[in-house]
């Protein structure tokens, strides 16, 4: 018997998880770029660059929301099957 879902089909929350990973990665790169001059003895970047470092937290929250959405969809699907 074949499963209803294809192996490559997108489940609810997958898009949020991918977007969160991309935003987190951009925040990680911004953090490395912002902190590097402090170790190299160069002139520090402007303050807004430190704000870009906050993208790590934003990406983490977006990915977490995707995980919660995926869990909720799995629970709804499980309830539908059991009835």
PDB file of N, CA, C and O in Angstrom:
ATOM      1  N   UNK A   1       0.833  -1.173   0.000  1.00  0.00           N
ATOM      2  CA  UNK A   1       0.000   0.000   0.000  1.00  0.00           C
ATOM      3  C   UNK A   1       0.884   1.244   0.000  1.00  0.00           C
ATOM      4  O   UNK A   1       1.815   1.343   0.778  1.00  0.00           O
ATOM      5  N   UNK A   2       0.583   2.183  -0.851  1.00  0.00           N
ATOM      6  CA  UNK A   2       1.379   3.398  -0.935  1.00  0.00           C
ATOM      7  C   UNK A   2       0.882   4.436   0.050  1.00  0.00           C
ATOM      8  O   UNK A   2      -0.299   4.564   0.309  1.00  0.00           O
ATOM      9  N   UNK A   3       1.823   5.174   0.571  1.00  0.00           N
ATOM     10  CA  UNK A   3       1.488   6.272   1.473  1.00  0.00           C
ATOM     11  C   UNK A   3       0.878   7.418   0.672  1.00  0.00           C
ATOM     12  O   UNK A   3       1.180   7.611  -0.496  1.00  0.00           O
ATOM     13  N   UNK A   4       0.028   8.209   1.316  1.00  0.00           N
ATOM     14  CA  UNK A   4      -0.620   9.324   0.626  1.00  0.00           C
ATOM     15  C   UNK A   4       0.364  10.428   0.273  1.00  0.00           C
ATOM     16  O   UNK A   4       0.217  11.110  -0.726  1.00  0.00           O
ATOM     17  N   UNK A   5       1.363  10.641   1.113  1.00  0.00           N
ATOM     18  CA  UNK A   5       2.330  11.714   0.882  1.00  0.00           C
ATOM     19  C   UNK A   5       3.500  11.213   0.052  1.00  0.00           C
ATOM     20  O   UNK A   5       4.027  10.137   0.281  1.00  0.00           O
ATOM     21  N   UNK A   6       3.918  12.033  -0.887  1.00  0.00           N
ATOM     22  CA  UNK A   6       5.118  11.737  -1.667  1.00  0.00           C
ATOM     23  C   UNK A   6       6.342  12.054  -0.809  1.00  0.00           C
ATOM     24  O   UNK A   6       6.278  12.864   0.110  1.00  0.00           O
ATOM     25  N   UNK A   7       7.457  11.439  -1.130  1.00  0.00           N
ATOM     26  CA  UNK A   7       8.674  11.667  -0.357  1.00  0.00           C
ATOM     27  C   UNK A   7       9.165  13.104  -0.496  1.00  0.00           C
ATOM     28  O   UNK A   7       9.766  13.653   0.413  1.00  0.00           O
ATOM     29  N   UNK A   8       8.905  13.741  -1.625  1.00  0.00           N
ATOM     30  CA  UNK A   8       9.397  15.091  -1.847  1.00  0.00           C
ATOM     31  C   UNK A   8       8.316  16.156  -1.696  1.00  0.00           C
ATOM     32  O   UNK A   8       8.515  17.293  -2.076  1.00  0.00           O
ATOM     33  N   UNK A   9       7.153  15.811  -1.177  1.00  0.00           N
ATOM     34  CA  UNK A   9       6.094  16.793  -1.012  1.00  0.00           C
ATOM     35  C   UNK A   9       6.395  17.678   0.194  1.00  0.00           C
ATOM     36  O   UNK A   9       6.980  17.240   1.176  1.00  0.00           O
ATOM     37  N   UNK A  10       5.979  18.929   0.110  1.00  0.00           N
ATOM     38  CA  UNK A  10       6.243  19.889   1.182  1.00  0.00           C
ATOM     39  C   UNK A  10       5.144  19.803   2.234  1.00  0.00           C
ATOM     40  O   UNK A  10       3.965  19.902   1.933  1.00  0.00           O
ATOM     41  N   UNK A  11       5.539  19.578   3.451  1.00  0.00           N
ATOM     42  CA  UNK A  11       4.604  19.534   4.569  1.00  0.00           C
ATOM     43  C   UNK A  11       4.397  20.951   5.096  1.00  0.00           C
ATOM     44  O   UNK A  11       5.213  21.840   4.845  1.00  0.00           O
ATOM     45  N   UNK A  12       3.314  21.193   5.823  1.00  0.00           N
ATOM     46  CA  UNK A  12       3.114  22.516   6.412  1.00  0.00           C
ATOM     47  C   UNK A  12       4.275  22.876   7.334  1.00  0.00           C
ATOM     48  O   UNK A  12       4.726  22.060   8.131  1.00  0.00           O
ATOM     49  N   UNK A  13       4.769  24.068   7.204  1.00  0.00           N
ATOM     50  CA  UNK A  13       5.876  24.527   8.035  1.00  0.00           C
ATOM     51  C   UNK A  13       7.241  24.381   7.388  1.00  0.00           C
ATOM     52  O   UNK A  13       8.207  24.978   7.859  1.00  0.00           O
ATOM     53  N   UNK A  14       7.346  23.600   6.327  1.00  0.00           N
ATOM     54  CA  UNK A  14       8.652  23.413   5.678  1.00  0.00           C
ATOM     55  C   UNK A  14       9.205  24.719   5.124  1.00  0.00           C
ATOM     56  O   UNK A  14      10.408  24.982   5.216  1.00  0.00           O
ATOM     57  N   UNK A  15       8.339  25.535   4.555  1.00  0.00           N
ATOM     58  CA  UNK A  15       8.786  26.818   4.010  1.00  0.00           C
ATOM     59  C   UNK A  15       9.309  27.745   5.091  1.00  0.00           C
ATOM     60  O   UNK A  15      10.319  28.424   4.911  1.00  0.00           O
ATOM     61  N   UNK A  16       8.635  27.747   6.240  1.00  0.00           N
ATOM     62  CA  UNK A  16       9.098  28.572   7.355  1.00  0.00           C
ATOM     63  C   UNK A  16      10.444  28.081   7.886  1.00  0.00           C
ATOM     64  O   UNK A  16      11.303  28.885   8.253  1.00  0.00           O
ATOM     65  N   UNK A  17      10.611  26.784   7.924  1.00  0.00           N
ATOM     66  CA  UNK A  17      11.880  26.227   8.415  1.00  0.00           C
ATOM     67  C   UNK A  17      13.019  26.602   7.477  1.00  0.00           C
ATOM     68  O   UNK A  17      14.092  27.027   7.919  1.00  0.00           O
ATOM     69  N   UNK A  18      12.774  26.478   6.176  1.00  0.00           N
ATOM     70  CA  UNK A  18      13.819  26.845   5.207  1.00  0.00           C
ATOM     71  C   UNK A  18      14.130  28.338   5.272  1.00  0.00           C
ATOM     72  O   UNK A  18      15.291  28.744   5.246  1.00  0.00           O
ATOM     73  N   UNK A  19      13.085  29.166   5.331  1.00  0.00           N
ATOM     74  CA  UNK A  19      13.293  30.617   5.413  1.00  0.00           C
ATOM     75  C   UNK A  19      14.035  30.984   6.694  1.00  0.00           C
ATOM     76  O   UNK A  19      14.937  31.831   6.684  1.00  0.00           O
ATOM     77  N   UNK A  20      13.673  30.351   7.798  1.00  0.00           N
ATOM     78  CA  UNK A  20      14.359  30.602   9.059  1.00  0.00           C
ATOM     79  C   UNK A  20      15.822  30.213   9.005  1.00  0.00           C
ATOM     80  O   UNK A  20      16.678  30.908   9.553  1.00  0.00           O
ATOM     81  N   UNK A  21      16.118  29.115   8.328  1.00  0.00           N
ATOM     82  CA  UNK A  21      17.521  28.693   8.195  1.00  0.00           C
ATOM     83  C   UNK A  21      18.320  29.701   7.381  1.00  0.00           C
ATOM     84  O   UNK A  21      19.469  30.024   7.726  1.00  0.00           O
ATOM     85  N   UNK A  22      17.719  30.226   6.322  1.00  0.00           N
ATOM     86  CA  UNK A  22      18.413  31.219   5.489  1.00  0.00           C
ATOM     87  C   UNK A  22      18.651  32.502   6.282  1.00  0.00           C
ATOM     88  O   UNK A  22      19.760  33.062   6.272  1.00  0.00           O
ATOM     89  N   UNK A  23      17.630  32.971   6.988  1.00  0.00           N
ATOM     90  CA  UNK A  23      17.775  34.192   7.781  1.00  0.00           C
ATOM     91  C   UNK A  23      18.797  33.988   8.892  1.00  0.00           C
ATOM     92  O   UNK A  23      19.625  34.860   9.167  1.00  0.00           O
ATOM     93  N   UNK A  24      18.782  32.820   9.530  1.00  0.00           N
ATOM     94  CA  UNK A  24      19.760  32.520  10.572  1.00  0.00           C
ATOM     95  C   UNK A  24      21.174  32.540   9.994  1.00  0.00           C
ATOM     96  O   UNK A  24      22.091  33.103  10.587  1.00  0.00           O
ATOM     97  N   UNK A  25      21.357  31.942   8.813  1.00  0.00           N
ATOM     98  CA  UNK A  25      22.682  31.918   8.184  1.00  0.00           C
ATOM     99  C   UNK A  25      23.151  33.334   7.856  1.00  0.00           C
ATOM    100  O   UNK A  25      24.312  33.670   8.083  1.00  0.00           O
ATOM    101  N   UNK A  26      22.246  34.177   7.334  1.00  0.00           N
ATOM    102  CA  UNK A  26      22.615  35.564   7.037  1.00  0.00           C
ATOM    103  C   UNK A  26      23.006  36.299   8.319  1.00  0.00           C
ATOM    104  O   UNK A  26      23.961  37.092   8.325  1.00  0.00           O
ATOM    105  N   UNK A  27      22.290  36.043   9.395  1.00  0.00           N
ATOM    106  CA  UNK A  27      22.635  36.646  10.677  1.00  0.00           C
ATOM    107  C   UNK A  27      23.985  36.162  11.197  1.00  0.00           C
ATOM    108  O   UNK A  27      24.752  36.934  11.774  1.00  0.00           O
ATOM    109  N   UNK A  28      24.282  34.892  10.979  1.00  0.00           N
ATOM    110  CA  UNK A  28      25.576  34.351  11.412  1.00  0.00           C
ATOM    111  C   UNK A  28      26.725  34.992  10.631  1.00  0.00           C
ATOM    112  O   UNK A  28      27.759  35.346  11.209  1.00  0.00           O
ATOM    113  N   UNK A  29      26.525  35.172   9.328  1.00  0.00           N
ATOM    114  CA  UNK A  29      27.549  35.834   8.510  1.00  0.00           C
ATOM    115  C   UNK A  29      27.717  37.282   8.961  1.00  0.00           C
ATOM    116  O   UNK A  29      28.845  37.780   9.093  1.00  0.00           O
ATOM    117  N   UNK A  30      26.599  37.971   9.210  1.00  0.00           N
ATOM    118  CA  UNK A  30      26.674  39.358   9.681  1.00  0.00           C
ATOM    119  C   UNK A  30      27.395  39.440  11.021  1.00  0.00           C
ATOM    120  O   UNK A  30      28.166  40.369  11.263  1.00  0.00           O
ATOM    121  N   UNK A  31      27.178  38.457  11.885  1.00  0.00           N
ATOM    122  CA  UNK A  31      27.860  38.449  13.179  1.00  0.00           C
ATOM    123  C   UNK A  31      29.365  38.272  12.998  1.00  0.00           C
ATOM    124  O   UNK A  31      30.162  38.979  13.636  1.00  0.00           O
ATOM    125  N   UNK A  32      29.748  37.352  12.133  1.00  0.00           N
ATOM    126  CA  UNK A  32      31.180  37.145  11.890  1.00  0.00           C
ATOM    127  C   UNK A  32      31.836  38.388  11.305  1.00  0.00           C
ATOM    128  O   UNK A  32      32.936  38.775  11.699  1.00  0.00           O
ATOM    129  N   UNK A  33      31.142  39.024  10.355  1.00  0.00           N
ATOM    130  CA  UNK A  33      31.686  40.235   9.729  1.00  0.00           C
ATOM    131  C   UNK A  33      31.773  41.368  10.744  1.00  0.00           C
ATOM    132  O   UNK A  33      32.716  42.153  10.735  1.00  0.00           O
ATOM    133  N   UNK A  34      30.815  41.456  11.641  1.00  0.00           N
ATOM    134  CA  UNK A  34      30.789  42.530  12.633  1.00  0.00           C
ATOM    135  C   UNK A  34      31.856  42.342  13.707  1.00  0.00           C
ATOM    136  O   UNK A  34      32.473  43.304  14.153  1.00  0.00           O
ATOM    137  N   UNK A  35      32.084  41.108  14.098  1.00  0.00           N
ATOM    138  CA  UNK A  35      33.025  40.841  15.186  1.00  0.00           C
ATOM    139  C   UNK A  35      34.473  40.785  14.688  1.00  0.00           C
ATOM    140  O   UNK A  35      35.402  41.071  15.450  1.00  0.00           O
ATOM    141  N   UNK A  36      34.680  40.476  13.434  1.00  0.00           N
ATOM    142  CA  UNK A  36      36.042  40.320  12.898  1.00  0.00           C
ATOM    143  C   UNK A  36      36.920  41.552  13.127  1.00  0.00           C
ATOM    144  O   UNK A  36      38.079  41.409  13.548  1.00  0.00           O
ATOM    145  N   UNK A  37      36.444  42.776  12.856  1.00  0.00           N
ATOM    146  CA  UNK A  37      37.324  43.928  13.097  1.00  0.00           C
ATOM    147  C   UNK A  37      37.745  44.095  14.550  1.00  0.00           C
ATOM    148  O   UNK A  37      38.811  44.649  14.833  1.00  0.00           O
ATOM    149  N   UNK A  38      36.940  43.619  15.466  1.00  0.00           N
ATOM    150  CA  UNK A  38      37.311  43.736  16.873  1.00  0.00           C
ATOM    151  C   UNK A  38      38.526  42.868  17.196  1.00  0.00           C
ATOM    152  O   UNK A  38      39.359  43.234  18.021  1.00  0.00           O
ATOM    153  N   UNK A  39      38.635  41.706  16.540  1.00  0.00           N
ATOM    154  CA  UNK A  39      39.786  40.830  16.755  1.00  0.00           C
ATOM    155  C   UNK A  39      40.989  41.241  15.924  1.00  0.00           C
ATOM    156  O   UNK A  39      42.125  40.974  16.291  1.00  0.00           O
ATOM    157  N   UNK A  40      40.733  41.881  14.797  1.00  0.00           N
ATOM    158  CA  UNK A  40      41.821  42.270  13.896  1.00  0.00           C
ATOM    159  C   UNK A  40      42.387  43.653  14.210  1.00  0.00           C
ATOM    160  O   UNK A  40      43.351  44.085  13.581  1.00  0.00           O
ATOM    161  N   UNK A  41      41.773  44.340  15.153  1.00  0.00           N
ATOM    162  CA  UNK A  41      42.264  45.662  15.524  1.00  0.00           C
ATOM    163  C   UNK A  41      41.876  46.736  14.528  1.00  0.00           C
ATOM    164  O   UNK A  41      42.455  47.824  14.533  1.00  0.00           O
ATOM    165  N   UNK A  42      40.928  46.482  13.665  1.00  0.00           N
ATOM    166  CA  UNK A  42      40.488  47.467  12.674  1.00  0.00           C
ATOM    167  C   UNK A  42      39.381  48.332  13.271  1.00  0.00           C
ATOM    168  O   UNK A  42      38.905  48.098  14.380  1.00  0.00           O
ATOM    169  N   UNK A  43      38.976  49.317  12.491  1.00  0.00           N
ATOM    170  CA  UNK A  43      37.895  50.201  12.921  1.00  0.00           C
ATOM    171  C   UNK A  43      36.585  49.417  12.931  1.00  0.00           C
ATOM    172  O   UNK A  43      36.253  48.748  11.953  1.00  0.00           O
ATOM    173  N   UNK A  44      35.825  49.482  14.023  1.00  0.00           N
ATOM    174  CA  UNK A  44      34.561  48.725  14.093  1.00  0.00           C
ATOM    175  C   UNK A  44      33.539  49.224  13.069  1.00  0.00           C
ATOM    176  O   UNK A  44      33.571  50.375  12.643  1.00  0.00           O
ATOM    177  N   UNK A  45      32.628  48.332  12.712  1.00  0.00           N
ATOM    178  CA  UNK A  45      31.554  48.685  11.789  1.00  0.00           C
ATOM    179  C   UNK A  45      30.530  49.574  12.487  1.00  0.00           C
ATOM    180  O   UNK A  45      30.465  49.612  13.715  1.00  0.00           O
ATOM    181  N   UNK A  46      29.690  50.255  11.688  1.00  0.00           N
ATOM    182  CA  UNK A  46      28.643  51.094  12.298  1.00  0.00           C
ATOM    183  C   UNK A  46      27.657  50.254  13.124  1.00  0.00           C
ATOM    184  O   UNK A  46      27.569  49.039  12.993  1.00  0.00           O
ATOM    185  N   UNK A  47      26.888  50.938  13.926  1.00  0.00           N
ATOM    186  CA  UNK A  47      25.969  50.282  14.854  1.00  0.00           C
ATOM    187  C   UNK A  47      24.925  49.429  14.146  1.00  0.00           C
ATOM    188  O   UNK A  47      24.533  48.378  14.656  1.00  0.00           O
ATOM    189  N   UNK A  48      24.467  49.843  12.970  1.00  0.00           N
ATOM    190  CA  UNK A  48      23.427  49.070  12.280  1.00  0.00           C
ATOM    191  C   UNK A  48      23.907  47.672  11.929  1.00  0.00           C
ATOM    192  O   UNK A  48      23.103  46.752  11.792  1.00  0.00           O
ATOM    193  N   UNK A  49      25.192  47.470  11.789  1.00  0.00           N
ATOM    194  CA  UNK A  49      25.708  46.129  11.522  1.00  0.00           C
ATOM    195  C   UNK A  49      25.467  45.206  12.721  1.00  0.00           C
ATOM    196  O   UNK A  49      25.214  44.022  12.552  1.00  0.00           O
ATOM    197  N   UNK A  50      25.531  45.744  13.918  1.00  0.00           N
ATOM    198  CA  UNK A  50      25.224  44.938  15.094  1.00  0.00           C
ATOM    199  C   UNK A  50      23.747  44.558  15.096  1.00  0.00           C
ATOM    200  O   UNK A  50      23.367  43.502  15.571  1.00  0.00           O
ATOM    201  N   UNK A  51      22.915  45.437  14.540  1.00  0.00           N
ATOM    202  CA  UNK A  51      21.492  45.122  14.396  1.00  0.00           C
ATOM    203  C   UNK A  51      21.267  43.972  13.438  1.00  0.00           C
ATOM    204  O   UNK A  51      20.384  43.138  13.640  1.00  0.00           O
ATOM    205  N   UNK A  52      22.069  43.917  12.379  1.00  0.00           N
ATOM    206  CA  UNK A  52      21.959  42.800  11.432  1.00  0.00           C
ATOM    207  C   UNK A  52      22.316  41.472  12.091  1.00  0.00           C
ATOM    208  O   UNK A  52      21.829  40.423  11.677  1.00  0.00           O
ATOM    209  N   UNK A  53      23.135  41.531  13.105  1.00  0.00           N
ATOM    210  CA  UNK A  53      23.483  40.305  13.829  1.00  0.00           C
ATOM    211  C   UNK A  53      22.263  39.696  14.510  1.00  0.00           C
ATOM    212  O   UNK A  53      22.232  38.498  14.774  1.00  0.00           O
ATOM    213  N   UNK A  54      21.259  40.509  14.768  1.00  0.00           N
ATOM    214  CA  UNK A  54      20.038  40.023  15.413  1.00  0.00           C
ATOM    215  C   UNK A  54      19.226  39.120  14.481  1.00  0.00           C
ATOM    216  O   UNK A  54      18.275  38.476  14.924  1.00  0.00           O
ATOM    217  N   UNK A  55      19.603  39.055  13.218  1.00  0.00           N
ATOM    218  CA  UNK A  55      18.911  38.160  12.296  1.00  0.00           C
ATOM    219  C   UNK A  55      19.051  36.701  12.706  1.00  0.00           C
ATOM    220  O   UNK A  55      18.209  35.878  12.351  1.00  0.00           O
ATOM    221  N   UNK A  56      20.093  36.384  13.455  1.00  0.00           N
ATOM    222  CA  UNK A  56      20.236  35.003  13.934  1.00  0.00           C
ATOM    223  C   UNK A  56      19.046  34.626  14.808  1.00  0.00           C
ATOM    224  O   UNK A  56      18.453  33.558  14.640  1.00  0.00           O
ATOM    225  N   UNK A  57      18.703  35.498  15.718  1.00  0.00           N
ATOM    226  CA  UNK A  57      17.564  35.232  16.595  1.00  0.00           C
ATOM    227  C   UNK A  57      16.250  35.199  15.839  1.00  0.00           C
ATOM    228  O   UNK A  57      15.386  34.358  16.094  1.00  0.00           O
ATOM    229  N   UNK A  58      16.108  36.111  14.889  1.00  0.00           N
ATOM    230  CA  UNK A  58      14.878  36.148  14.083  1.00  0.00           C
ATOM    231  C   UNK A  58      14.745  34.856  13.282  1.00  0.00           C
ATOM    232  O   UNK A  58      13.667  34.256  13.216  1.00  0.00           O
ATOM    233  N   UNK A  59      15.830  34.411  12.669  1.00  0.00           N
ATOM    234  CA  UNK A  59      15.808  33.169  11.900  1.00  0.00           C
ATOM    235  C   UNK A  59      15.476  31.971  12.772  1.00  0.00           C
ATOM    236  O   UNK A  59      14.738  31.077  12.366  1.00  0.00           O
ATOM    237  N   UNK A  60      16.016  31.968  13.980  1.00  0.00           N
ATOM    238  CA  UNK A  60      15.722  30.879  14.912  1.00  0.00           C
ATOM    239  C   UNK A  60      14.240  30.851  15.255  1.00  0.00           C
ATOM    240  O   UNK A  60      13.620  29.785  15.298  1.00  0.00           O
ATOM    241  N   UNK A  61      13.652  32.028  15.487  1.00  0.00           N
ATOM    242  CA  UNK A  61      12.227  32.093  15.816  1.00  0.00           C
ATOM    243  C   UNK A  61      11.349  31.676  14.639  1.00  0.00           C
ATOM    244  O   UNK A  61      10.351  30.976  14.816  1.00  0.00           O
ATOM    245  N   UNK A  62      11.729  32.082  13.427  1.00  0.00           N
ATOM    246  CA  UNK A  62      10.950  31.708  12.238  1.00  0.00           C
ATOM    247  C   UNK A  62      11.001  30.197  12.034  1.00  0.00           C
ATOM    248  O   UNK A  62       9.983  29.549  11.763  1.00  0.00           O
ATOM    249  N   UNK A  63      12.188  29.618  12.174  1.00  0.00           N
ATOM    250  CA  UNK A  63      12.314  28.163  12.028  1.00  0.00           C
ATOM    251  C   UNK A  63      11.539  27.440  13.130  1.00  0.00           C
ATOM    252  O   UNK A  63      10.901  26.412  12.882  1.00  0.00           O
ATOM    253  N   UNK A  64      11.570  27.978  14.335  1.00  0.00           N
ATOM    254  CA  UNK A  64      10.800  27.383  15.425  1.00  0.00           C
ATOM    255  C   UNK A  64       9.303  27.430  15.157  1.00  0.00           C
ATOM    256  O   UNK A  64       8.580  26.478  15.455  1.00  0.00           O
ATOM    257  N   UNK A  65       8.838  28.529  14.572  1.00  0.00           N
ATOM    258  CA  UNK A  65       7.426  28.624  14.203  1.00  0.00           C
ATOM    259  C   UNK A  65       7.079  27.579  13.147  1.00  0.00           C
ATOM    260  O   UNK A  65       5.994  26.987  13.175  1.00  0.00           O
ATOM    261  N   UNK A  66       7.997  27.327  12.219  1.00  0.00           N
ATOM    262  CA  UNK A  66       7.771  26.291  11.206  1.00  0.00           C
ATOM    263  C   UNK A  66       7.690  24.907  11.819  1.00  0.00           C
ATOM    264  O   UNK A  66       6.864  24.082  11.420  1.00  0.00           O
ATOM    265  N   UNK A  67       8.536  24.650  12.800  1.00  0.00           N
ATOM    266  CA  UNK A  67       8.503  23.350  13.486  1.00  0.00           C
ATOM    267  C   UNK A  67       7.179  23.180  14.231  1.00  0.00           C
ATOM    268  O   UNK A  67       6.549  22.117  14.161  1.00  0.00           O
ATOM    269  N   UNK A  68       6.739  24.232  14.918  1.00  0.00           N
ATOM    270  CA  UNK A  68       5.467  24.155  15.633  1.00  0.00           C
ATOM    271  C   UNK A  68       4.297  23.959  14.671  1.00  0.00           C
ATOM    272  O   UNK A  68       3.363  23.208  14.967  1.00  0.00           O
ATOM    273  N   UNK A  69       4.352  24.612  13.516  1.00  0.00           N
ATOM    274  CA  UNK A  69       3.288  24.442  12.518  1.00  0.00           C
ATOM    275  C   UNK A  69       3.281  23.013  11.977  1.00  0.00           C
ATOM    276  O   UNK A  69       2.223  22.417  11.760  1.00  0.00           O
ATOM    277  N   UNK A  70       4.449  22.457  11.773  1.00  0.00           N
ATOM    278  CA  UNK A  70       4.557  21.082  11.303  1.00  0.00           C
ATOM    279  C   UNK A  70       4.016  20.103  12.342  1.00  0.00           C
ATOM    280  O   UNK A  70       3.315  19.139  12.003  1.00  0.00           O
ATOM    281  N   UNK A  71       4.324  20.351  13.601  1.00  0.00           N
ATOM    282  CA  UNK A  71       3.816  19.494  14.675  1.00  0.00           C
ATOM    283  C   UNK A  71       2.297  19.564  14.738  1.00  0.00           C
ATOM    284  O   UNK A  71       1.618  18.537  14.873  1.00  0.00           O
ATOM    285  N   UNK A  72       1.762  20.778  14.635  1.00  0.00           N
ATOM    286  CA  UNK A  72       0.306  20.943  14.696  1.00  0.00           C
ATOM    287  C   UNK A  72      -0.375  20.220  13.534  1.00  0.00           C
ATOM    288  O   UNK A  72      -1.419  19.581  13.711  1.00  0.00           O
ATOM    289  N   UNK A  73       0.216  20.300  12.347  1.00  0.00           N
ATOM    290  CA  UNK A  73      -0.366  19.613  11.186  1.00  0.00           C
ATOM    291  C   UNK A  73      -0.316  18.100  11.375  1.00  0.00           C
ATOM    292  O   UNK A  73      -1.257  17.387  11.021  1.00  0.00           O
ATOM    293  N   UNK A  74       0.780  17.605  11.949  1.00  0.00           N
ATOM    294  CA  UNK A  74       0.881  16.169  12.217  1.00  0.00           C
ATOM    295  C   UNK A  74      -0.150  15.704  13.223  1.00  0.00           C
ATOM    296  O   UNK A  74      -0.729  14.623  13.079  1.00  0.00           O
ATOM    297  N   UNK A  75      -0.403  16.523  14.223  1.00  0.00           N
ATOM    298  CA  UNK A  75      -1.418  16.164  15.226  1.00  0.00           C
ATOM    299  C   UNK A  75      -2.812  16.166  14.613  1.00  0.00           C
ATOM    300  O   UNK A  75      -3.620  15.291  14.910  1.00  0.00           O
ATOM    301  N   UNK A  76      -3.092  17.176  13.770  1.00  0.00           N
ATOM    302  CA  UNK A  76      -4.402  17.216  13.105  1.00  0.00           C
ATOM    303  C   UNK A  76      -4.586  16.005  12.214  1.00  0.00           C
ATOM    304  O   UNK A  76      -5.659  15.403  12.179  1.00  0.00           O
ATOM    305  N   UNK A  77      -3.536  15.621  11.509  1.00  0.00           N
ATOM    306  CA  UNK A  77      -3.609  14.470  10.625  1.00  0.00           C
ATOM    307  C   UNK A  77      -3.812  13.186  11.434  1.00  0.00           C
ATOM    308  O   UNK A  77      -4.598  12.319  11.057  1.00  0.00           O
ATOM    309  N   UNK A  78      -3.133  13.066  12.556  1.00  0.00           N
ATOM    310  CA  UNK A  78      -3.269  11.883  13.399  1.00  0.00           C
ATOM    311  C   UNK A  78      -4.684  11.787  13.982  1.00  0.00           C
ATOM    312  O   UNK A  78      -5.242  10.698  14.075  1.00  0.00           O
ATOM    313  N   UNK A  79      -5.260  12.917  14.361  1.00  0.00           N
ATOM    314  CA  UNK A  79      -6.623  12.911  14.879  1.00  0.00           C
ATOM    315  C   UNK A  79      -7.614  12.518  13.797  1.00  0.00           C
ATOM    316  O   UNK A  79      -8.581  11.821  14.059  1.00  0.00           O
ATOM    317  N   UNK A  80      -7.360  12.960  12.575  1.00  0.00           N
ATOM    318  CA  UNK A  80      -8.249  12.627  11.461  1.00  0.00           C
ATOM    319  C   UNK A  80      -8.205  11.155  11.108  1.00  0.00           C
ATOM    320  O   UNK A  80      -9.205  10.569  10.719  1.00  0.00           O
ATOM    321  N   UNK A  81      -7.071  10.527  11.238  1.00  0.00           N
ATOM    322  CA  UNK A  81      -6.917   9.115  10.917  1.00  0.00           C
ATOM    323  C   UNK A  81      -7.587   8.242  11.967  1.00  0.00           C
ATOM    324  O   UNK A  81      -8.200   7.224  11.673  1.00  0.00           O
ATOM    325  N   UNK A  82      -7.491   8.659  13.236  1.00  0.00           N
ATOM    326  CA  UNK A  82      -8.017   7.834  14.311  1.00  0.00           C
ATOM    327  C   UNK A  82      -9.540   7.853  14.378  1.00  0.00           C
ATOM    328  O   UNK A  82     -10.152   6.980  14.945  1.00  0.00           O
ATOM    329  N   UNK A  83     -10.175   8.831  13.794  1.00  0.00           N
ATOM    330  CA  UNK A  83     -11.645   8.917  13.830  1.00  0.00           C
ATOM    331  C   UNK A  83     -12.293   8.117  12.758  1.00  0.00           C
ATOM    332  O   UNK A  83     -11.943   7.737  11.790  1.00  0.00           O
TER     333      UNK A  83
END
